[in-house]
PDB file of C-alpha atoms in Angstrom:
ATOM      1  CA  GLY A 582      -9.791  24.992  24.999  1.00 94.00           C
ATOM      2  CA  THR A 583     -10.378  23.061  21.816  1.00 94.00           C
ATOM      3  CA  ILE A 584     -13.265  23.498  19.407  1.00 90.00           C
ATOM      4  CA  PHE A 585     -13.215  19.829  18.449  1.00 90.00           C
ATOM      5  CA  ALA A 586     -11.803  17.483  21.069  1.00 96.00           C
ATOM      6  CA  GLN A 587     -10.482  13.996  20.523  1.00 95.00           C
ATOM      7  CA  GLY A 588      -8.443  11.333  22.260  1.00 97.00           C
ATOM      8  CA  LEU A 589      -6.904  12.131  25.645  1.00 98.00           C
ATOM      9  CA  VAL A 590      -6.756  15.866  24.984  1.00 97.00           C
ATOM     10  CA  HIS A 591      -7.718  16.574  28.608  1.00 97.00           C
ATOM     11  CA  VAL A 592      -4.648  14.670  29.772  1.00 96.00           C
ATOM     12  CA  LEU A 593      -2.465  16.708  27.414  1.00 96.00           C
ATOM     13  CA  ALA A 594      -3.904  19.980  28.761  1.00 96.00           C
ATOM     14  CA  HIS A 595      -3.328  18.819  32.337  1.00 95.00           C
ATOM     15  CA  ARG A 596       0.273  17.807  31.640  1.00 93.00           C
ATOM     16  CA  VAL A 597       1.181  20.981  29.768  1.00 95.00           C
ATOM     17  CA  PHE A 598      -0.586  23.585  31.918  1.00 95.00           C
ATOM     18  CA  GLY A 599      -0.769  21.851  35.299  1.00 93.00           C
ATOM     19  CA  PRO A 600      -3.582  20.848  37.646  1.00 92.00           C
ATOM     20  CA  GLU A 601      -5.016  24.375  37.911  1.00 92.00           C
ATOM     21  CA  VAL A 602      -5.670  24.600  34.176  1.00 94.00           C
ATOM     22  CA  LYS A 603      -9.045  25.953  33.071  1.00 96.00           C
ATOM     23  CA  PHE A 604      -9.937  23.962  29.999  1.00 97.00           C
ATOM     24  CA  PHE A 605     -12.968  23.287  27.807  1.00 98.00           C
ATOM     25  CA  ALA A 606     -13.356  20.739  25.025  1.00 98.00           C
ATOM     26  CA  LEU A 607     -16.246  20.641  22.561  1.00 97.00           C
ATOM     27  CA  ARG A 608     -17.398  17.139  21.675  1.00 96.00           C
ATOM     28  CA  ASN A 609     -18.658  18.203  18.242  1.00 90.00           C
ATOM     29  CA  ILE A 610     -18.144  21.198  16.011  1.00 89.00           C
ATOM     30  CA  PRO A 611     -21.061  23.644  16.241  1.00 90.00           C
ATOM     31  CA  TRP A 612     -21.379  23.903  12.447  1.00 86.00           C
ATOM     32  CA  LEU A 613     -19.402  23.769   9.227  1.00 81.00           C
ATOM     33  CA  CYS A 614     -18.828  26.736   6.947  1.00 82.00           C
ATOM     34  CA  ARG A 615     -17.413  27.469   3.544  1.00 80.00           C
ATOM     35  CA  THR A 616     -15.768  30.614   2.243  1.00 86.00           C
ATOM     36  CA  VAL A 617     -17.880  32.976   0.144  1.00 92.00           C
ATOM     37  CA  SER A 618     -15.507  35.934   0.187  1.00 94.00           C
ATOM     38  CA  LEU A 619     -12.104  35.355   1.748  1.00 92.00           C
ATOM     39  CA  GLY A 620     -11.821  37.253   5.030  1.00 92.00           C
ATOM     40  CA  ARG A 621     -15.270  38.800   4.652  1.00 93.00           C
ATOM     41  CA  GLU A 622     -18.109  36.328   4.306  1.00 93.00           C
ATOM     42  CA  CYS A 623     -18.849  32.640   4.807  1.00 89.00           C
ATOM     43  CA  GLU A 624     -21.849  30.366   4.472  1.00 87.00           C
ATOM     44  CA  ILE A 625     -22.758  28.204   7.455  1.00 85.00           C
ATOM     45  CA  VAL A 626     -23.779  24.631   6.636  1.00 77.00           C
ATOM     46  CA  GLY A 627     -24.653  21.701   8.852  1.00 69.00           C
ATOM     47  CA  PRO A 628     -25.734  23.735  11.903  1.00 74.00           C
ATOM     48  CA  LYS A 629     -26.586  21.858  15.113  1.00 82.00           C
ATOM     49  CA  SER A 630     -29.255  22.784  17.625  1.00 84.00           C
ATOM     50  CA  SER A 631     -27.145  21.621  20.581  1.00 89.00           C
ATOM     51  CA  ILE A 632     -23.672  20.278  21.301  1.00 93.00           C
ATOM     52  CA  GLU A 633     -21.796  19.060  24.379  1.00 96.00           C
ATOM     53  CA  CYS A 634     -18.535  19.925  26.050  1.00 97.00           C
ATOM     54  CA  ALA A 635     -16.403  18.722  28.936  1.00 98.00           C
ATOM     55  CA  VAL A 636     -14.451  21.013  31.247  1.00 97.00           C
ATOM     56  CA  ILE A 637     -11.645  21.138  33.782  1.00 96.00           C
ATOM     57  CA  ASN A 638     -11.919  23.722  36.581  1.00 95.00           C
ATOM     58  CA  LEU A 639     -14.781  25.554  34.850  1.00 96.00           C
ATOM     59  CA  THR A 640     -18.508  25.762  35.584  1.00 97.00           C
ATOM     60  CA  PRO A 641     -21.535  25.175  33.340  1.00 97.00           C
ATOM     61  CA  GLN A 642     -22.538  28.797  33.935  1.00 98.00           C
ATOM     62  CA  TRP A 643     -19.186  30.027  32.597  1.00 97.00           C
ATOM     63  CA  VAL A 644     -19.630  27.885  29.489  1.00 97.00           C
ATOM     64  CA  HIS A 645     -23.147  29.276  28.984  1.00 96.00           C
ATOM     65  CA  ASP A 646     -22.050  32.891  29.439  1.00 97.00           C
ATOM     66  CA  THR A 647     -18.664  32.848  27.714  1.00 96.00           C
ATOM     67  CA  ILE A 648     -18.320  29.988  25.221  1.00 96.00           C
ATOM     68  CA  GLN A 649     -21.862  29.504  23.936  1.00 95.00           C
ATOM     69  CA  PRO A 650     -22.216  33.063  22.516  1.00 94.00           C
ATOM     70  CA  LEU A 651     -19.009  32.611  20.483  1.00 92.00           C
ATOM     71  CA  PHE A 652     -20.634  29.945  18.296  1.00 91.00           C
ATOM     72  CA  ALA A 653     -24.255  31.102  18.331  1.00 90.00           C
ATOM     73  CA  VAL A 654     -26.096  31.341  15.019  1.00 88.00           C
ATOM     74  CA  ARG A 655     -29.255  33.444  15.205  1.00 82.00           C
ATOM     75  CA  TRP A 656     -32.077  32.503  12.869  1.00 75.00           C
ATOM     76  CA  ALA A 657     -35.860  32.084  13.012  1.00 69.00           C
ATOM     77  CA  GLY A 658     -35.895  33.751  16.410  1.00 76.00           C
ATOM     78  CA  ARG A 659     -33.534  31.185  17.928  1.00 81.00           C
ATOM     79  CA  SER A 660     -29.888  31.203  18.983  1.00 85.00           C
ATOM     80  CA  GLU A 661     -28.179  27.863  18.369  1.00 86.00           C
ATOM     81  CA  PRO A 662     -26.389  25.713  19.258  1.00 91.00           C
ATOM     82  CA  THR A 663     -26.796  25.518  22.995  1.00 94.00           C
ATOM     83  CA  ILE A 664     -23.897  23.874  24.837  1.00 96.00           C
ATOM     84  CA  GLN A 665     -24.459  21.226  27.508  1.00 96.00           C
ATOM     85  CA  VAL A 666     -21.663  20.372  29.932  1.00 98.00           C
ATOM     86  CA  MET A 667     -20.991  16.635  30.326  1.00 98.00           C
ATOM     87  CA  GLU A 668     -19.857  14.988  33.550  1.00 96.00           C
ATOM     88  CA  ASP A 669     -16.550  13.713  32.139  1.00 98.00           C
ATOM     89  CA  PHE A 670     -14.548  13.132  28.947  1.00 98.00           C
ATOM     90  CA  CYS A 671     -15.750   9.609  28.060  1.00 98.00           C
ATOM     91  CA  PRO A 672     -18.168  10.784  25.325  1.00 98.00           C
ATOM     92  CA  ILE A 673     -15.260  12.642  23.706  1.00 98.00           C
ATOM     93  CA  VAL A 674     -12.760   9.780  23.909  1.00 99.00           C
ATOM     94  CA  PHE A 675     -15.302   7.309  22.480  1.00 99.00           C
ATOM     95  CA  ASN A 676     -16.928   9.711  20.032  1.00 98.00           C
ATOM     96  CA  PRO A 677     -17.905   7.907  16.773  1.00 98.00           C
ATOM     97  CA  ALA A 678     -16.834  10.805  14.616  1.00 96.00           C
ATOM     98  CA  ASN A 679     -13.679  11.915  12.778  1.00 96.00           C
ATOM     99  CA  GLN A 680     -11.436   9.314  14.385  1.00 98.00           C
ATOM    100  CA  ILE A 681     -13.259   6.534  12.544  1.00 99.00           C
ATOM    101  CA  ILE A 682     -14.832   8.404   9.610  1.00 98.00           C
ATOM    102  CA  HIS A 683     -11.610   9.895   8.253  1.00 98.00           C
ATOM    103  CA  PRO A 684      -9.413   6.757   8.331  1.00 99.00           C
ATOM    104  CA  ALA A 685     -12.063   4.708   6.513  1.00 99.00           C
ATOM    105  CA  THR A 686     -12.680   7.469   3.990  1.00 98.00           C
ATOM    106  CA  TYR A 687      -9.030   8.229   3.241  1.00 98.00           C
ATOM    107  CA  TRP A 688      -8.091   4.559   3.012  1.00 98.00           C
ATOM    108  CA  GLY A 689     -10.979   4.044   0.598  1.00 97.00           C
ATOM    109  CA  LEU A 690      -9.756   6.847  -1.646  1.00 97.00           C
ATOM    110  CA  PHE A 691      -6.086   5.830  -1.691  1.00 97.00           C
ATOM    111  CA  ARG A 692      -6.078   2.092  -0.969  1.00 95.00           C
ATOM    112  CA  LYS A 693      -4.580   1.336  -4.404  1.00 92.00           C
ATOM    113  CA  TRP A 694      -1.874   3.974  -4.061  1.00 94.00           C
ATOM    114  CA  GLN A 695       1.768   2.870  -3.715  1.00 92.00           C
ATOM    115  CA  PRO A 696       4.582   5.008  -2.233  1.00 90.00           C
ATOM    116  CA  GLY A 697       6.176   7.203  -4.865  1.00 87.00           C
ATOM    117  CA  GLU A 698       3.198   6.789  -7.197  1.00 90.00           C
ATOM    118  CA  ASN A 699       1.007   9.564  -8.592  1.00 92.00           C
ATOM    119  CA  LEU A 700      -2.618   8.734  -9.205  1.00 94.00           C
ATOM    120  CA  LYS A 701      -3.888  10.021 -12.548  1.00 92.00           C
ATOM    121  CA  GLY A 702      -6.908   9.628 -14.786  1.00 91.00           C
ATOM    122  CA  GLU A 703      -9.394   7.045 -13.568  1.00 90.00           C
ATOM    123  CA  SER A 704      -7.133   6.214 -10.606  1.00 91.00           C
ATOM    124  CA  ARG A 705      -7.307   9.790  -9.343  1.00 94.00           C
ATOM    125  CA  PRO A 706      -9.520   9.973  -6.212  1.00 95.00           C
ATOM    126  CA  ARG A 707     -12.675  12.047  -6.238  1.00 95.00           C
ATOM    127  CA  ALA A 708     -12.356  15.749  -5.510  1.00 95.00           C
ATOM    128  CA  TRP A 709     -14.854  15.681  -2.643  1.00 97.00           C
ATOM    129  CA  LEU A 710     -13.869  13.799   0.505  1.00 97.00           C
ATOM    130  CA  TYR A 711     -17.226  12.321   1.469  1.00 97.00           C
ATOM    131  CA  ARG A 712     -19.447  12.475  -1.611  1.00 96.00           C
ATOM    132  CA  ASP A 713     -20.186   9.070  -3.135  1.00 94.00           C
ATOM    133  CA  MET A 714     -18.338   7.052  -0.508  1.00 97.00           C
ATOM    134  CA  ASP A 715     -18.071   3.501  -1.846  1.00 97.00           C
ATOM    135  CA  GLU A 716     -19.563   0.523  -0.039  1.00 98.00           C
ATOM    136  CA  LEU A 717     -16.202  -1.050   0.826  1.00 98.00           C
ATOM    137  CA  SER A 718     -15.200   2.097   2.690  1.00 98.00           C
ATOM    138  CA  GLY A 719     -18.595   2.020   4.366  1.00 98.00           C
ATOM    139  CA  GLN A 720     -18.006  -1.557   5.513  1.00 99.00           C
ATOM    140  CA  ILE A 721     -14.637  -0.592   7.000  1.00 99.00           C
ATOM    141  CA  LEU A 722     -16.351   2.310   8.739  1.00 99.00           C
ATOM    142  CA  GLU A 723     -18.992  -0.060  10.147  1.00 99.00           C
ATOM    143  CA  ALA A 724     -16.224  -2.328  11.472  1.00 99.00           C
ATOM    144  CA  LEU A 725     -14.368   0.594  13.076  1.00 99.00           C
ATOM    145  CA  ASP A 726     -17.564   1.724  14.758  1.00 99.00           C
ATOM    146  CA  GLU A 727     -18.175  -1.810  16.039  1.00 99.00           C
ATOM    147  CA  GLU A 728     -14.714  -1.957  17.609  1.00 99.00           C
ATOM    148  CA  LEU A 729     -15.143   1.511  19.130  1.00 99.00           C
ATOM    149  CA  GLN A 730     -18.447   0.436  20.673  1.00 99.00           C
ATOM    150  CA  ASP A 731     -16.811  -2.734  22.034  1.00 99.00           C
ATOM    151  CA  ILE A 732     -14.098  -0.669  23.737  1.00 99.00           C
ATOM    152  CA  LYS A 733     -16.675   1.727  25.168  1.00 99.00           C
ATOM    153  CA  THR A 734     -18.808  -1.144  26.483  1.00 98.00           C
ATOM    154  CA  ALA A 735     -15.792  -2.827  28.099  1.00 99.00           C
ATOM    155  CA  PHE A 736     -14.734   0.473  29.691  1.00 98.00           C
ATOM    156  CA  PHE A 737     -18.240   0.993  31.059  1.00 98.00           C
ATOM    157  CA  GLY A 738     -18.213  -2.527  32.475  1.00 98.00           C
ATOM    158  CA  ALA A 739     -14.844  -1.937  34.136  1.00 98.00           C
ATOM    159  CA  THR A 740     -15.501   1.534  35.553  1.00 97.00           C
ATOM    160  CA  GLY A 741     -19.248   2.135  35.610  1.00 97.00           C
ATOM    161  CA  HIS A 742     -18.958   5.601  34.072  1.00 98.00           C
ATOM    162  CA  ALA A 743     -22.549   6.296  33.033  1.00 97.00           C
ATOM    163  CA  SER A 744     -21.434   8.929  30.518  1.00 97.00           C
ATOM    164  CA  CYS A 745     -20.477   6.047  28.225  1.00 97.00           C
ATOM    165  CA  LEU A 746     -24.194   5.567  27.649  1.00 96.00           C
ATOM    166  CA  GLN A 747     -24.213   8.895  25.757  1.00 94.00           C
ATOM    167  CA  VAL A 748     -22.047   7.334  23.043  1.00 97.00           C
ATOM    168  CA  LEU A 749     -24.322   6.219  20.211  1.00 97.00           C
ATOM    169  CA  ARG A 750     -23.464   4.070  17.231  1.00 98.00           C
ATOM    170  CA  LEU A 751     -22.307   6.153  14.287  1.00 98.00           C
ATOM    171  CA  ARG A 752     -25.449   5.517  12.256  1.00 98.00           C
ATOM    172  CA  ASP A 753     -27.660   6.682  15.132  1.00 97.00           C
ATOM    173  CA  ARG A 754     -25.507   9.744  15.767  1.00 94.00           C
ATOM    174  CA  LEU A 755     -25.684  10.801  12.114  1.00 95.00           C
ATOM    175  CA  LEU A 756     -29.451  10.425  12.099  1.00 95.00           C
ATOM    176  CA  LEU A 757     -29.767  12.415  15.315  1.00 91.00           C
ATOM    177  CA  GLN A 758     -27.536  15.289  14.225  1.00 86.00           C
ATOM    178  CA  TYR A 759     -28.057  15.385  10.453  1.00 89.00           C
ATOM    179  CA  GLY A 760     -31.205  13.370   9.767  1.00 88.00           C
ATOM    180  CA  ASP A 761     -32.939  15.981   7.616  1.00 88.00           C
ATOM    181  CA  GLN A 762     -29.710  16.659   5.676  1.00 90.00           C
ATOM    182  CA  ILE A 763     -29.087  13.030   4.645  1.00 95.00           C
ATOM    183  CA  GLU A 764     -30.615  12.109   1.298  1.00 96.00           C
ATOM    184  CA  ASP A 765     -30.044   8.323   1.329  1.00 97.00           C
ATOM    185  CA  LYS A 766     -30.164   6.364   4.600  1.00 97.00           C
ATOM    186  CA  SER A 767     -29.955   2.872   3.082  1.00 97.00           C
ATOM    187  CA  THR A 768     -26.337   2.125   4.106  1.00 98.00           C
ATOM    188  CA  LEU A 769     -23.699   3.848   6.206  1.00 98.00           C
ATOM    189  CA  ALA A 770     -21.696   4.661   3.075  1.00 98.00           C
ATOM    190  CA  ARG A 771     -24.726   6.308   1.491  1.00 98.00           C
ATOM    191  CA  MET A 772     -25.497   8.210   4.692  1.00 98.00           C
ATOM    192  CA  VAL A 773     -22.005   9.724   4.756  1.00 98.00           C
ATOM    193  CA  GLY A 774     -21.897  10.216   0.997  1.00 98.00           C
ATOM    194  CA  THR A 775     -25.245  12.030   0.771  1.00 97.00           C
ATOM    195  CA  ASN A 776     -24.986  14.101   3.957  1.00 95.00           C
ATOM    196  CA  GLN A 777     -25.382  17.705   2.837  1.00 91.00           C
ATOM    197  CA  ALA A 778     -23.422  18.897   5.878  1.00 88.00           C
ATOM    198  CA  TYR A 779     -20.388  16.924   4.655  1.00 91.00           C
ATOM    199  CA  SER A 780     -20.710  17.755   0.973  1.00 90.00           C
ATOM    200  CA  MET A 781     -18.336  20.712   0.719  1.00 87.00           C
ATOM    201  CA  ALA A 782     -15.219  19.076   2.204  1.00 91.00           C
ATOM    202  CA  ARG A 783     -12.505  18.579  -0.416  1.00 94.00           C
ATOM    203  CA  THR A 784     -10.161  15.601  -0.515  1.00 97.00           C
ATOM    204  CA  PRO A 785      -6.746  16.629   0.864  1.00 97.00           C
ATOM    205  CA  VAL A 786      -4.057  15.709  -1.679  1.00 97.00           C
ATOM    206  CA  ILE A 787      -0.596  16.668  -2.833  1.00 96.00           C
ATOM    207  CA  GLU A 788      -0.586  17.711  -6.487  1.00 93.00           C
ATOM    208  CA  THR A 789       2.392  16.151  -8.310  1.00 87.00           C
ATOM    209  CA  ASP A 790       3.267  15.750 -12.003  1.00 82.00           C
ATOM    210  CA  GLY A 791      -0.288  15.922 -13.262  1.00 83.00           C
ATOM    211  CA  GLY A 792      -1.496  13.507 -10.623  1.00 93.00           C
ATOM    212  CA  VAL A 793      -2.087  13.405  -6.894  1.00 96.00           C
ATOM    213  CA  ALA A 794      -0.755  11.593  -3.833  1.00 96.00           C
ATOM    214  CA  PRO A 795      -2.160  11.419  -0.308  1.00 97.00           C
ATOM    215  CA  ASN A 796      -1.206  14.229   2.053  1.00 97.00           C
ATOM    216  CA  PRO A 797       0.489  12.645   5.089  1.00 97.00           C
ATOM    217  CA  THR A 798       0.528  15.874   7.120  1.00 97.00           C
ATOM    218  CA  HIS A 799      -3.132  16.843   6.722  1.00 97.00           C
ATOM    219  CA  ARG A 800      -5.269  16.845   9.857  1.00 95.00           C
ATOM    220  CA  VAL A 801      -7.539  14.033   8.593  1.00 95.00           C
ATOM    221  CA  VAL A 802      -4.445  11.840   8.776  1.00 97.00           C
ATOM    222  CA  VAL A 803      -2.394  13.238  11.659  1.00 96.00           C
ATOM    223  CA  ASP A 804      -5.242  13.948  14.075  1.00 96.00           C
ATOM    224  CA  ASP A 805      -7.325  10.873  13.477  1.00 98.00           C
ATOM    225  CA  ILE A 806      -4.564   8.287  13.514  1.00 98.00           C
ATOM    226  CA  GLY A 807      -2.197   9.475  16.252  1.00 97.00           C
ATOM    227  CA  TRP A 808      -4.809  11.226  18.380  1.00 96.00           C
ATOM    228  CA  GLY A 809      -7.749   8.999  17.441  1.00 98.00           C
ATOM    229  CA  LEU A 810      -7.270   5.359  16.543  1.00 99.00           C
ATOM    230  CA  CYS A 811      -3.965   4.970  18.410  1.00 99.00           C
ATOM    231  CA  VAL A 812      -5.620   6.220  21.592  1.00 99.00           C
ATOM    232  CA  LEU A 813      -8.556   3.846  21.163  1.00 99.00           C
ATOM    233  CA  VAL A 814      -6.216   0.906  20.540  1.00 99.00           C
ATOM    234  CA  SER A 815      -4.239   1.765  23.704  1.00 99.00           C
ATOM    235  CA  ILE A 816      -7.460   1.645  25.715  1.00 99.00           C
ATOM    236  CA  GLY A 817      -8.581  -1.526  23.949  1.00 98.00           C
ATOM    237  CA  GLU A 818      -5.281  -3.225  24.799  1.00 97.00           C
ATOM    238  CA  ARG A 819      -5.768  -2.443  28.496  1.00 97.00           C
ATOM    239  CA  LEU A 820      -9.278  -3.869  28.386  1.00 98.00           C
ATOM    240  CA  GLY A 821      -8.474  -6.928  26.296  1.00 97.00           C
ATOM    241  CA  VAL A 822     -10.691  -5.814  23.398  1.00 98.00           C
ATOM    242  CA  ALA A 823      -9.762  -6.838  19.855  1.00 98.00           C
ATOM    243  CA  THR A 824      -9.062  -3.912  17.519  1.00 99.00           C
ATOM    244  CA  THR A 825      -8.166  -5.729  14.308  1.00 99.00           C
ATOM    245  CA  VAL A 826      -9.575  -3.194  11.845  1.00 99.00           C
ATOM    246  CA  MET A 827      -8.292  -0.194  13.798  1.00 99.00           C
ATOM    247  CA  LYS A 828      -4.795  -1.678  13.663  1.00 99.00           C
ATOM    248  CA  MET A 829      -5.170  -2.342   9.948  1.00 99.00           C
ATOM    249  CA  MET A 830      -6.026   1.331   9.423  1.00 99.00           C
ATOM    250  CA  ILE A 831      -3.123   2.507  11.597  1.00 99.00           C
ATOM    251  CA  GLU A 832      -0.654   0.287   9.747  1.00 98.00           C
ATOM    252  CA  TRP A 833      -1.793   1.512   6.331  1.00 98.00           C
ATOM    253  CA  HIS A 834      -1.711   5.158   7.367  1.00 98.00           C
ATOM    254  CA  GLN A 835       1.618   4.971   9.188  1.00 98.00           C
ATOM    255  CA  ARG A 836       3.301   3.610   6.073  1.00 97.00           C
ATOM    256  CA  MET A 837       1.934   6.556   4.121  1.00 96.00           C
ATOM    257  CA  MET A 838       2.948   8.985   6.902  1.00 97.00           C
ATOM    258  CA  GLY A 839       6.451   7.587   7.353  1.00 96.00           C
ATOM    259  CA  LYS A 840       5.640   7.004  11.027  1.00 98.00           C
ATOM    260  CA  GLU A 841       5.997   4.050  13.362  1.00 98.00           C
ATOM    261  CA  PHE A 842       3.253   3.594  15.927  1.00 99.00           C
ATOM    262  CA  LEU A 843       2.456  -0.109  15.670  1.00 98.00           C
ATOM    263  CA  VAL A 844       5.235  -2.696  15.695  1.00 98.00           C
ATOM    264  CA  ASN A 845       4.110  -6.322  15.508  1.00 96.00           C
ATOM    265  CA  GLU A 846       0.594  -5.073  16.322  1.00 95.00           C
ATOM    266  CA  LYS A 847       1.764  -3.404  19.556  1.00 97.00           C
ATOM    267  CA  LEU A 848       1.844   0.336  20.257  1.00 98.00           C
ATOM    268  CA  CYS A 849       5.578   0.433  20.916  1.00 97.00           C
ATOM    269  CA  GLY A 850       6.873   2.208  17.813  1.00 98.00           C
ATOM    270  CA  ARG A 851       9.347   5.080  17.963  1.00 98.00           C
ATOM    271  CA  ASP A 852       6.704   7.723  17.175  1.00 98.00           C
ATOM    272  CA  CYS A 853       4.385   6.777  20.040  1.00 98.00           C
ATOM    273  CA  ALA A 854       6.501   9.153  22.135  1.00 96.00           C
ATOM    274  CA  GLU A 855       4.796  12.124  20.445  1.00 96.00           C
ATOM    275  CA  LEU A 856       1.308  10.898  21.384  1.00 97.00           C
ATOM    276  CA  VAL A 857      -0.747  10.785  24.577  1.00 97.00           C
ATOM    277  CA  LEU A 858      -1.815   7.157  25.025  1.00 98.00           C
ATOM    278  CA  LEU A 859      -3.160   5.123  27.910  1.00 98.00           C
ATOM    279  CA  GLU A 860      -0.040   3.455  29.291  1.00 95.00           C
ATOM    280  CA  LYS A 861       0.081   0.162  31.163  1.00 93.00           C
ATOM    281  CA  GLU A 862       0.809   2.017  34.415  1.00 93.00           C
ATOM    282  CA  ASP A 863      -2.051   4.492  33.991  1.00 94.00           C
ATOM    283  CA  PRO A 864      -5.348   3.991  35.809  1.00 94.00           C
ATOM    284  CA  LEU A 865      -8.364   3.495  33.552  1.00 95.00           C
ATOM    285  CA  GLU A 866      -9.903   6.566  35.199  1.00 96.00           C
ATOM    286  CA  LEU A 867      -7.534   8.704  33.132  1.00 97.00           C
ATOM    287  CA  VAL A 868      -9.841   8.110  30.169  1.00 98.00           C
ATOM    288  CA  ALA A 869     -12.653   9.901  31.963  1.00 98.00           C
ATOM    289  CA  THR A 870     -10.941  12.634  33.945  1.00 96.00           C
ATOM    290  CA  VAL A 871      -7.588  14.110  34.889  1.00 91.00           C
ATOM    291  CA  PRO A 872      -5.874  12.747  37.990  1.00 72.00           C
ATOM    292  CA  PRO A 873      -5.258  14.503  41.301  1.00 59.00           C
ATOM    293  CA  PRO A 874      -2.052  16.565  41.223  1.00 55.00           C
ATOM    294  CA  MET A 875       0.189  13.995  42.948  1.00 54.00           C
ATOM    295  CA  ARG A 876      -1.182  10.914  41.188  1.00 49.00           C
ATOM    296  CA  TYR A 877       1.550  10.845  38.581  1.00 47.00           C
ATOM    297  CA  SER A 878       5.267  11.507  38.411  1.00 43.00           C
ATOM    298  CA  ARG A 879       7.812  11.763  35.637  1.00 43.00           C
ATOM    299  CA  ARG A 880       8.737   8.383  34.257  1.00 42.00           C
ATOM    300  CA  ARG A 881      10.670   6.877  31.396  1.00 37.00           C
ATOM    301  CA  HIS A 882       9.068   4.790  28.677  1.00 42.00           C
ATOM    302  CA  GLN A 883      10.870   2.249  26.568  1.00 41.00           C
ATOM    303  CA  ARG A 884       9.300   2.740  23.142  1.00 41.00           C
ATOM    304  CA  SER A 885      11.413   0.668  20.835  1.00 41.00           C
ATOM    305  CA  PRO A 886      14.672  -1.289  21.000  1.00 40.00           C
ATOM    306  CA  GLY A 887      17.593   1.048  21.566  1.00 39.00           C
ATOM    307  CA  SER A 888      15.568   4.190  22.197  1.00 38.00           C
ATOM    308  CA  THR A 889      14.318   5.582  25.507  1.00 35.00           C
ATOM    309  CA  VAL A 890      12.194   8.702  25.763  1.00 34.00           C
ATOM    310  CA  GLU A 891      11.168  10.875  28.666  1.00 36.00           C
ATOM    311  CA  ALA A 892       7.473  11.510  29.150  1.00 36.00           C
ATOM    312  CA  ASN A 893       5.700  13.913  31.491  1.00 33.00           C
ATOM    313  CA  THR A 894       2.667  12.553  33.238  1.00 31.00           C
ATOM    314  CA  THR A 895       1.848  15.528  35.423  1.00 27.00           C
ATOM    315  CA  LEU A 896       3.591  18.862  35.726  1.00 26.00           C
TER     316      LEU A 896
END
């Protein structure tokens, strides 16, 4: 299973382990924690009273008995969070969480950075990833959330999967999960920047020559571009939904990463082969659930001129 699920992770599990795989995916992390004494003690911050998960070949009772106790925090006579099993993976795929928060945040911190440059002095980004998010980053985040909601709405219209209705706008989700931990609710940037649950996350950087550069291999980059925004864009392309800001974020990040996902605004770059995207031949239902065992076969994908890669669809 995965503690924090994103993108088409259920499809990946199905392809790697086969149709009999027993798999769980948490929609949100149960809490955050910070180290007090390495290997001995931590402090839990940002606890949630309940979270959701999606499963393949597992029952809600198994989740309650086996997974829920692993993340339980006992305080004030209660054991939290409880874990509710969702009907499919749509709320995970369309989750307004890391896959839009991290690209907007990281772009905001390093948007003036140029390849080979070290940021020093006043140009050096803040030490804390979320604290004091600026309003421009907040506006980009708003735009990403708007595009995500447009994709979700179009998918719901095309398939009727009612689980899409569980996907709230980012602002509403933050208020629901962290309302009493957010100091300033005036704008989305201020909500992220004053959320106590987010306050201890440090900005991932590479220290170089007295300055810093962005870290292209950190999870806030790798996970949320390749396994977040690229997946959403692939779904948006199938549904005819514009994803202008998502593509802008992918293009900026891929230059920093030395990757090629988008080429001429199409997901046909050489590095798409390492991702799990919604292909033109795939049914839309793949977004919500894994296919029957014989639904897919091995096929070849032409990713970029002169290069052909083999991709497994079901093993």
